[in-house]
Structures are given as C-alpha cells and as structure tokens.
Coordinates of N, CA and C and ligand atoms in Angstrom, one line a residue:
M250 N 106.9 96.4 104.9 CA 105.9 96.0 103.9 C 106.4 94.8 103.1
L251 N 105.5 94.0 102.8 CA 105.8 92.9 101.9 C 105.7 93.4 100.4
S252 N 106.6 92.9 99.6 CA 106.5 93.2 98.2 C 105.2 92.5 97.7
E253 N 104.7 92.9 96.6 CA 103.5 92.3 96.0 C 103.8 90.8 95.7
K254 N 105.0 90.6 95.1 CA 105.4 89.3 94.7 C 105.4 88.3 95.9
L255 N 106.1 88.8 97.0 CA 106.3 87.9 98.1 C 104.9 87.7 98.8
Q256 N 104.1 88.7 98.8 CA 102.7 88.6 99.4 C 101.9 87.5 98.7
N257 N 102.0 87.6 97.3 CA 101.3 86.6 96.5 C 101.8 85.2 96.7
E258 N 103.1 85.1 96.8 CA 103.7 83.8 97.0 C 103.4 83.2 98.3
L259 N 103.4 84.1 99.4 CA 103.1 83.6 100.7 C 101.6 83.2 100.8
N260 N 100.7 83.9 100.1 CA 99.3 83.5 100.0 C 99.1 82.2 99.3
T261 N 99.9 82.0 98.2 CA 99.8 80.7 97.5 C 100.3 79.6 98.4
Q262 N 101.3 79.8 99.2 CA 101.8 78.8 100.1 C 100.8 78.5 101.2
M263 N 100.2 79.6 101.7 CA 99.1 79.4 102.7 C 98.0 78.5 102.1
N264 N 97.6 78.8 100.9 CA 96.5 78.0 100.3 C 97.0 76.5 100.2
S265 N 98.3 76.3 99.8 CA 98.7 74.9 99.6 C 98.8 74.2 101.0
E266 N 99.1 74.9 102.0 CA 99.1 74.3 103.4 C 97.6 73.9 103.8
F267 N 96.7 74.8 103.4 CA 95.3 74.4 103.7 C 94.8 73.2 102.9
F268 N 95.3 73.2 101.6 CA 95.0 72.0 100.8 C 95.6 70.8 101.4
A269 N 96.8 70.9 101.9 CA 97.5 69.7 102.5 C 96.7 69.2 103.7
E270 N 96.1 70.2 104.5 CA 95.3 69.8 105.6 C 94.1 69.0 105.1
Y271 N 93.5 69.4 104.0 CA 92.4 68.7 103.4 C 92.8 67.3 102.9
E272 N 93.9 67.3 102.2 CA 94.4 66.0 101.6 C 94.7 64.9 102.7
Y273 N 95.3 65.4 103.8 CA 95.7 64.5 104.8 C 94.4 64.0 105.6
L274 N 93.4 64.9 105.7 CA 92.2 64.6 106.3 C 91.4 63.5 105.5
S275 N 91.6 63.6 104.1 CA 91.0 62.7 103.2 C 91.6 61.3 103.4
M276 N 92.9 61.3 103.6 CA 93.7 60.1 103.9 C 93.2 59.5 105.2
A277 N 93.0 60.3 106.2 CA 92.5 59.8 107.5 C 91.1 59.1 107.3
A278 N 90.3 59.7 106.5 CA 88.9 59.2 106.2 C 89.1 57.8 105.6
Y279 N 90.0 57.7 104.6 CA 90.2 56.4 103.9 C 90.6 55.3 104.9
F280 N 91.5 55.6 105.8 CA 92.0 54.6 106.7 C 90.9 54.3 107.8
H281 N 90.1 55.3 108.1 CA 89.0 55.1 109.1 C 88.0 54.1 108.4
S282 N 87.8 54.3 107.1 CA 86.8 53.4 106.5 C 87.3 52.0 106.4
M283 N 88.6 51.8 106.6 CA 89.2 50.4 106.6 C 89.3 49.9 108.0
N284 N 88.8 50.6 109.0 CA 88.9 50.3 110.4 C 90.4 50.3 110.9
L285 N 91.2 51.0 110.2 CA 92.6 51.2 110.7 C 92.7 52.5 111.4
D286 N 92.2 52.6 112.6 CA 92.0 53.8 113.3 C 93.3 54.5 113.7
G287 N 94.4 53.6 113.9 CA 95.7 54.2 114.2 C 96.2 55.0 113.0
F288 N 96.1 54.4 111.8 CA 96.5 55.1 110.6 C 95.7 56.4 110.4
A289 N 94.4 56.2 110.7 CA 93.5 57.4 110.6 C 94.0 58.5 111.5
N290 N 94.4 58.1 112.7 CA 94.9 59.1 113.7 C 96.2 59.7 113.2
Y291 N 97.1 58.9 112.6 CA 98.4 59.5 112.1 C 98.1 60.6 111.1
F292 N 97.1 60.4 110.2 CA 96.9 61.4 109.2 C 96.0 62.5 109.7
H293 N 95.2 62.2 110.7 CA 94.5 63.3 111.3 C 95.4 64.3 112.0
V294 N 96.4 63.7 112.7 CA 97.4 64.6 113.3 C 98.2 65.4 112.3
Q295 N 98.5 64.7 111.2 CA 99.3 65.4 110.1 C 98.4 66.5 109.5
S296 N 97.2 66.3 109.4 CA 96.2 67.3 108.9 C 96.2 68.5 109.9
Q297 N 96.3 68.3 111.2 CA 96.3 69.4 112.1 C 97.6 70.2 112.0
E298 N 98.7 69.4 111.8 CA 100.0 70.2 111.6 C 99.9 71.1 110.4
E299 N 99.3 70.6 109.3 CA 99.2 71.5 108.1 C 98.3 72.7 108.4
H300 N 97.3 72.5 109.2 CA 96.5 73.7 109.5 C 97.3 74.7 110.3
F301 N 98.1 74.2 111.2 CA 99.0 75.1 111.9 C 100.0 75.8 111.0
H302 N 100.5 75.1 110.0 CA 101.4 75.7 109.0 C 100.7 76.9 108.3
A303 N 99.5 76.6 107.9 CA 98.7 77.6 107.1 C 98.5 78.8 108.0
M304 N 98.0 78.6 109.2 CA 97.7 79.7 110.1 C 98.9 80.5 110.5
K305 N 100.1 79.9 110.5 CA 101.3 80.6 110.9 C 101.6 81.7 109.7
I306 N 101.3 81.3 108.5 CA 101.5 82.2 107.4 C 100.5 83.3 107.4
F307 N 99.2 82.9 107.7 CA 98.1 83.8 107.8 C 98.5 85.0 108.8
H308 N 98.9 84.6 110.0 CA 99.3 85.6 111.0 C 100.5 86.4 110.6
F309 N 101.4 85.8 109.9 CA 102.6 86.5 109.5 C 102.3 87.6 108.5
I310 N 101.5 87.2 107.5 CA 101.1 88.2 106.5 C 100.4 89.4 107.2
L311 N 99.5 89.1 108.1 CA 98.7 90.2 108.8 C 99.7 91.0 109.6
D312 N 100.6 90.4 110.3 CA 101.6 91.1 111.2 C 102.4 92.1 110.3
K313 N 102.6 91.7 109.1 CA 103.4 92.5 108.2 C 102.6 93.6 107.5
G314 N 101.3 93.7 107.9 CA 100.4 94.7 107.3 C 99.9 94.3 105.9
G315 N 100.1 93.0 105.6 CA 99.7 92.6 104.3 C 98.2 92.1 104.2
K316 N 97.8 91.6 103.1 CA 96.5 91.0 102.9 C 96.6 89.5 102.9
A317 N 95.9 88.9 103.8 CA 95.8 87.4 103.8 C 94.7 87.1 102.9
D318 N 95.0 86.6 101.7 CA 94.1 86.4 100.6 C 93.6 85.0 100.6
L319 N 92.5 84.7 101.3 CA 92.0 83.3 101.3 C 91.4 82.9 100.0
Q320 N 91.9 81.8 99.5 CA 91.4 81.3 98.2 C 90.6 80.1 98.4
Q321 N 90.0 79.7 97.3 CA 89.3 78.4 97.3 C 90.2 77.2 97.5
I322 N 89.8 76.3 98.3 CA 90.7 75.1 98.5 C 90.2 74.0 97.6
A323 N 91.1 73.4 96.9 CA 90.7 72.4 95.9 C 90.2 71.1 96.6
K324 N 89.4 70.4 95.8 CA 88.9 69.1 96.4 C 90.1 68.1 96.5
P325 N 90.3 67.5 97.6 CA 91.4 66.5 97.7 C 91.0 65.2 97.0
N326 N 92.0 64.4 96.8 CA 91.8 63.1 96.2 C 91.1 62.3 97.3
T327 N 90.1 61.5 96.9 CA 89.3 60.7 97.9 C 89.4 59.2 97.5
E328 N 90.0 58.9 96.4 CA 90.2 57.5 96.0 C 91.7 57.1 96.1
F329 N 91.9 56.1 96.9 CA 93.3 55.7 97.0 C 93.5 54.2 96.6
K330 N 94.6 53.9 95.9 CA 94.8 52.6 95.4 C 95.1 51.6 96.5
S331 N 95.9 51.9 97.4 CA 96.2 51.0 98.5 C 96.8 51.8 99.7
P332 N 96.9 51.2 100.9 CA 97.5 51.9 102.0 C 98.9 52.3 101.7
L333 N 99.7 51.5 101.0 CA 101.0 51.8 100.6 C 101.1 53.1 99.7
S334 N 100.2 53.1 98.8 CA 100.2 54.3 97.8 C 99.9 55.6 98.6
V335 N 99.2 55.5 99.7 CA 98.9 56.7 100.4 C 100.2 57.3 101.0
F336 N 101.1 56.4 101.5 CA 102.3 56.9 102.0 C 103.3 57.4 101.0
E337 N 103.2 56.7 99.8 CA 104.0 57.2 98.7 C 103.6 58.7 98.3
T338 N 102.3 58.9 98.2 CA 101.7 60.2 97.9 C 102.2 61.2 98.9
A339 N 102.1 60.8 100.2 CA 102.4 61.7 101.3 C 103.9 62.2 101.2
L340 N 104.8 61.2 100.9 CA 106.2 61.6 100.8 C 106.4 62.5 99.6
E341 N 105.8 62.2 98.5 CA 105.9 63.0 97.3 C 105.4 64.4 97.5
H342 N 104.3 64.5 98.3 CA 103.7 65.8 98.6 C 104.7 66.6 99.4
E343 N 105.3 66.0 100.4 CA 106.2 66.8 101.3 C 107.5 67.2 100.5
K344 N 107.9 66.4 99.5 CA 109.1 66.9 98.7 C 108.7 68.1 97.9
K345 N 107.5 68.1 97.4 CA 107.0 69.3 96.6 C 107.0 70.5 97.5
V346 N 106.5 70.3 98.7 CA 106.4 71.5 99.6 C 107.8 72.0 99.9
T347 N 108.7 71.1 100.1 CA 110.1 71.6 100.4 C 110.6 72.4 99.2
K348 N 110.3 72.0 98.0 CA 110.8 72.8 96.8 C 110.1 74.1 96.8
A349 N 108.8 74.2 97.1 CA 108.1 75.4 97.1 C 108.6 76.4 98.2
I350 N 108.9 75.8 99.4 CA 109.5 76.7 100.4 C 110.9 77.2 100.0
N351 N 111.6 76.4 99.4 CA 113.0 76.8 98.9 C 112.9 77.9 97.9
K352 N 111.9 77.8 97.0 CA 111.7 78.9 96.0 C 111.3 80.2 96.7
L353 N 110.4 80.0 97.7 CA 110.0 81.2 98.4 C 111.2 81.9 99.1
M354 N 112.0 81.1 99.7 CA 113.3 81.6 100.3 C 114.2 82.3 99.3
D355 N 114.3 81.7 98.1 CA 115.1 82.3 97.0 C 114.6 83.7 96.8
E356 N 113.2 83.9 96.7 CA 112.7 85.2 96.4 C 112.9 86.2 97.6
A357 N 112.8 85.7 98.8 CA 113.1 86.5 100.0 C 114.5 87.0 100.0
I358 N 115.4 86.1 99.6 CA 116.9 86.5 99.5 C 117.1 87.5 98.4
S359 N 116.5 87.2 97.3 CA 116.7 88.1 96.1 C 116.2 89.5 96.4
E360 N 115.1 89.6 97.2 CA 114.5 90.9 97.6 C 115.2 91.5 98.8
N361 N 116.1 90.8 99.4 CA 116.7 91.2 100.7 C 115.7 91.4 101.8
D362 N 114.6 90.6 101.8 CA 113.6 90.8 102.8 C 114.0 89.9 104.0
H363 N 114.7 90.5 105.0 CA 115.2 89.7 106.1 C 114.1 89.1 107.0
A364 N 113.0 89.9 107.1 CA 111.9 89.3 108.0 C 111.3 88.1 107.4
V365 N 111.1 88.1 106.0 CA 110.5 86.9 105.4 C 111.5 85.8 105.5
N366 N 112.8 86.1 105.2 CA 113.9 85.1 105.3 C 113.8 84.4 106.7
S367 N 113.8 85.2 107.7 CA 113.8 84.7 109.1 C 112.6 83.8 109.3
F368 N 111.4 84.3 108.9 CA 110.2 83.6 109.0 C 110.2 82.2 108.3
L369 N 110.8 82.2 107.1 CA 110.8 81.0 106.3 C 111.8 79.9 106.9
R370 N 112.7 80.4 107.6 CA 113.7 79.4 108.2 C 113.0 78.3 109.0
W371 N 111.9 78.7 109.7 CA 111.2 77.8 110.5 C 110.6 76.7 109.6
Y372 N 110.1 77.1 108.4 CA 109.5 76.1 107.5 C 110.6 75.2 106.8
I373 N 111.7 75.8 106.6 CA 112.8 75.0 106.1 C 113.2 73.9 107.0
D374 N 113.3 74.2 108.3 CA 113.6 73.2 109.3 C 112.5 72.2 109.5
E375 N 111.3 72.7 109.5 CA 110.1 71.9 109.6 C 110.0 70.9 108.5
Q376 N 110.4 71.3 107.3 CA 110.3 70.4 106.1 C 111.3 69.2 106.2
V377 N 112.4 69.5 106.9 CA 113.4 68.4 107.1 C 112.7 67.3 108.0
E378 N 112.0 67.8 109.0 CA 111.3 66.8 109.9 C 110.1 66.1 109.1
E379 N 109.4 66.9 108.3 CA 108.2 66.4 107.6 C 108.7 65.3 106.6
E380 N 109.7 65.5 105.9 CA 110.2 64.5 105.0 C 110.8 63.3 105.7
S381 N 111.4 63.5 106.8 CA 112.0 62.4 107.6 C 110.9 61.5 108.1
L382 N 109.8 62.2 108.7 CA 108.7 61.4 109.2 C 108.0 60.6 108.1
A383 N 107.7 61.3 107.0 CA 107.0 60.7 105.9 C 107.8 59.5 105.3
G384 N 109.1 59.8 105.2 CA 110.1 58.8 104.7 C 110.1 57.5 105.5
K385 N 110.2 57.7 106.9 CA 110.2 56.6 107.8 C 109.0 55.8 107.8
A386 N 107.8 56.5 107.7 CA 106.5 55.8 107.7 C 106.4 55.0 106.4
L387 N 106.9 55.6 105.3 CA 106.8 54.8 104.0 C 107.7 53.6 104.1
A388 N 108.9 53.8 104.6 CA 109.9 52.7 104.7 C 109.3 51.5 105.5
K389 N 108.6 51.8 106.6 CA 107.9 50.8 107.4 C 106.8 50.1 106.6
M390 N 106.1 50.9 105.9 CA 105.0 50.3 105.0 C 105.6 49.4 104.0
Q391 N 106.8 49.8 103.5 CA 107.5 48.9 102.4 C 107.9 47.6 103.1
I392 N 108.4 47.7 104.3 CA 108.9 46.4 105.0 C 107.7 45.4 105.1
I393 N 106.6 45.9 105.4 CA 105.4 45.0 105.5 C 104.7 44.8 104.2
K394 N 105.2 45.4 103.2 CA 104.6 45.4 101.8 C 103.2 45.9 101.8
G395 N 102.9 46.8 102.8 CA 101.6 47.5 102.8 C 100.5 46.6 103.1
Q396 N 100.7 45.4 103.7 CA 99.5 44.5 103.9 C 99.8 43.5 105.0
G397 N 98.8 42.8 105.3 CA 98.9 41.7 106.3 C 98.9 42.1 107.7
E398 N 99.4 41.2 108.6 CA 99.4 41.5 110.0 C 100.2 42.7 110.4
G399 N 101.2 43.0 109.6 CA 102.1 44.1 109.8 C 101.3 45.4 109.9
L400 N 100.2 45.5 109.1 CA 99.3 46.7 109.2 C 98.8 46.9 110.6
L401 N 98.5 45.8 111.3 CA 97.9 45.9 112.6 C 98.9 46.4 113.6
I402 N 100.2 46.0 113.4 CA 101.3 46.4 114.3 C 101.5 47.9 114.1
L403 N 101.6 48.3 112.8 CA 101.8 49.8 112.6 C 100.6 50.6 113.0
D404 N 99.4 50.0 112.9 CA 98.2 50.7 113.3 C 98.3 51.1 114.8
Q405 N 98.9 50.1 115.6 CA 99.0 50.4 117.0 C 100.1 51.5 117.3
E406 N 101.1 51.5 116.5 CA 102.2 52.5 116.6 C 101.6 53.9 116.2
F407 N 100.9 53.9 115.1 CA 100.4 55.2 114.6 C 99.2 55.8 115.5
A408 N 98.6 54.9 116.3 CA 97.6 55.3 117.2 C 98.2 56.2 118.3
Q409 N 99.5 56.1 118.5 CA 100.2 56.9 119.6 C 100.5 58.3 119.3
R410 N 100.4 58.6 118.0 CA 100.8 60.0 117.6 C 99.8 61.0 118.1
T411 N 100.3 62.1 118.6 CA 99.4 63.2 119.1 C 99.9 64.5 118.5
F412 N 98.9 65.4 118.4 CA 99.2 66.7 117.9 C 99.7 67.7 119.0
A413 N 100.9 68.2 118.9 CA 101.3 69.3 119.8 C 101.7 70.4 118.8
P414 N 101.2 71.6 119.1 CA 101.6 72.7 118.2 C 103.2 72.8 118.1
P415 N 103.7 72.7 116.8 CA 105.2 72.7 116.7 C 105.8 73.9 117.4
K416 N 107.0 73.8 117.9 CA 107.7 74.9 118.5 C 107.9 76.0 117.5
E417 N 107.7 77.2 118.0 CA 107.8 78.4 117.1 C 109.3 78.9 117.1
Ligands
FE2_17 FE1 103.0 72.0 105.8
FE2_18 FE1 103.7 68.8 105.6

C-alpha cells in the first residue's frame, strides 16, 4: 500500500505531467500558427511524451491499489514572446520537474518504500534525457538568435522527431 503522503504526491506529479502535456501542446499551436510546422511537430511529440509520463503514474497508482485522483488541469500559457522564449520556458519547466521528481524520491527513501523508489528511478533517468534534449534545442536556438533563416533549418530538423513510447 502507498502511504497517503506518497499517494498524494504521486497524484500531484501525475497532474503536473498532464499540465505539461497541455503546455507543450500550446507551444505546438503557437508554432503551427507561425507556419513553422517542424517546430510544431517537435512540441507535439513532447506533448505526447508528457501524456505517457502521466499515464505511467496513473497505472502505477492503480497497480499499488491506490486511488488515481484526477484533478483539474490548469489552462496553459497561450501567449509567447518569441520562438526563443518558448525554448527557455521549456528548459525551465524540465528543471522544475527534475526537482519535483527528486523530492518525490526523497519521500520514497524516507518512507523506505522500495516499490516507489524503483518506479521513480525511471523518471530520474528520463529527466536527464529531457533536460539534455531541451538544453540542446535551446542552445541551437541561441546560435541562430531565435530568428532568420536559421529557423527554417531547425524547422526541417525538428520535423524529423517522432514519438516512440519511451522504454520502460
Ligand atoms: Fe514529464
Ligand atoms: Fe518533460
């Protein structure tokens, strides 16, 4: 059985993964409206990854005999200052998620809950990849100063990204 505290914190994390799905989808819509369909694809794929993250927690809570407590998902930001600012926001977001996962792991360790500990390891590894990916994309945007013809080159690169359910 999950402790009430861990169950609550896992549910909060699940909600924040659903919110991330929404936020990235909103970023996809922003780029789509600028006719940068490759960028839109990049964030659409990211949005699908976040949905996967949320559902993985959903199933884990249920497998542990807990209650998957679906909460309201907040409205995402729909106004963006510039293409570059979107990537800055994305990296900041991933850093916050890493902190939240680490806090969850601290709780699992302090409660000696080995199942939650083992489950969360996947997220800890995943966040290394998420931050690396977001960091590299931001670095490329900084090289082209977020504008000009460079946008079209990156648009082609980002059009190649596809969603494959991450390895469990
Ligand atoms: Fe996530
Ligand atoms: Fe993420």
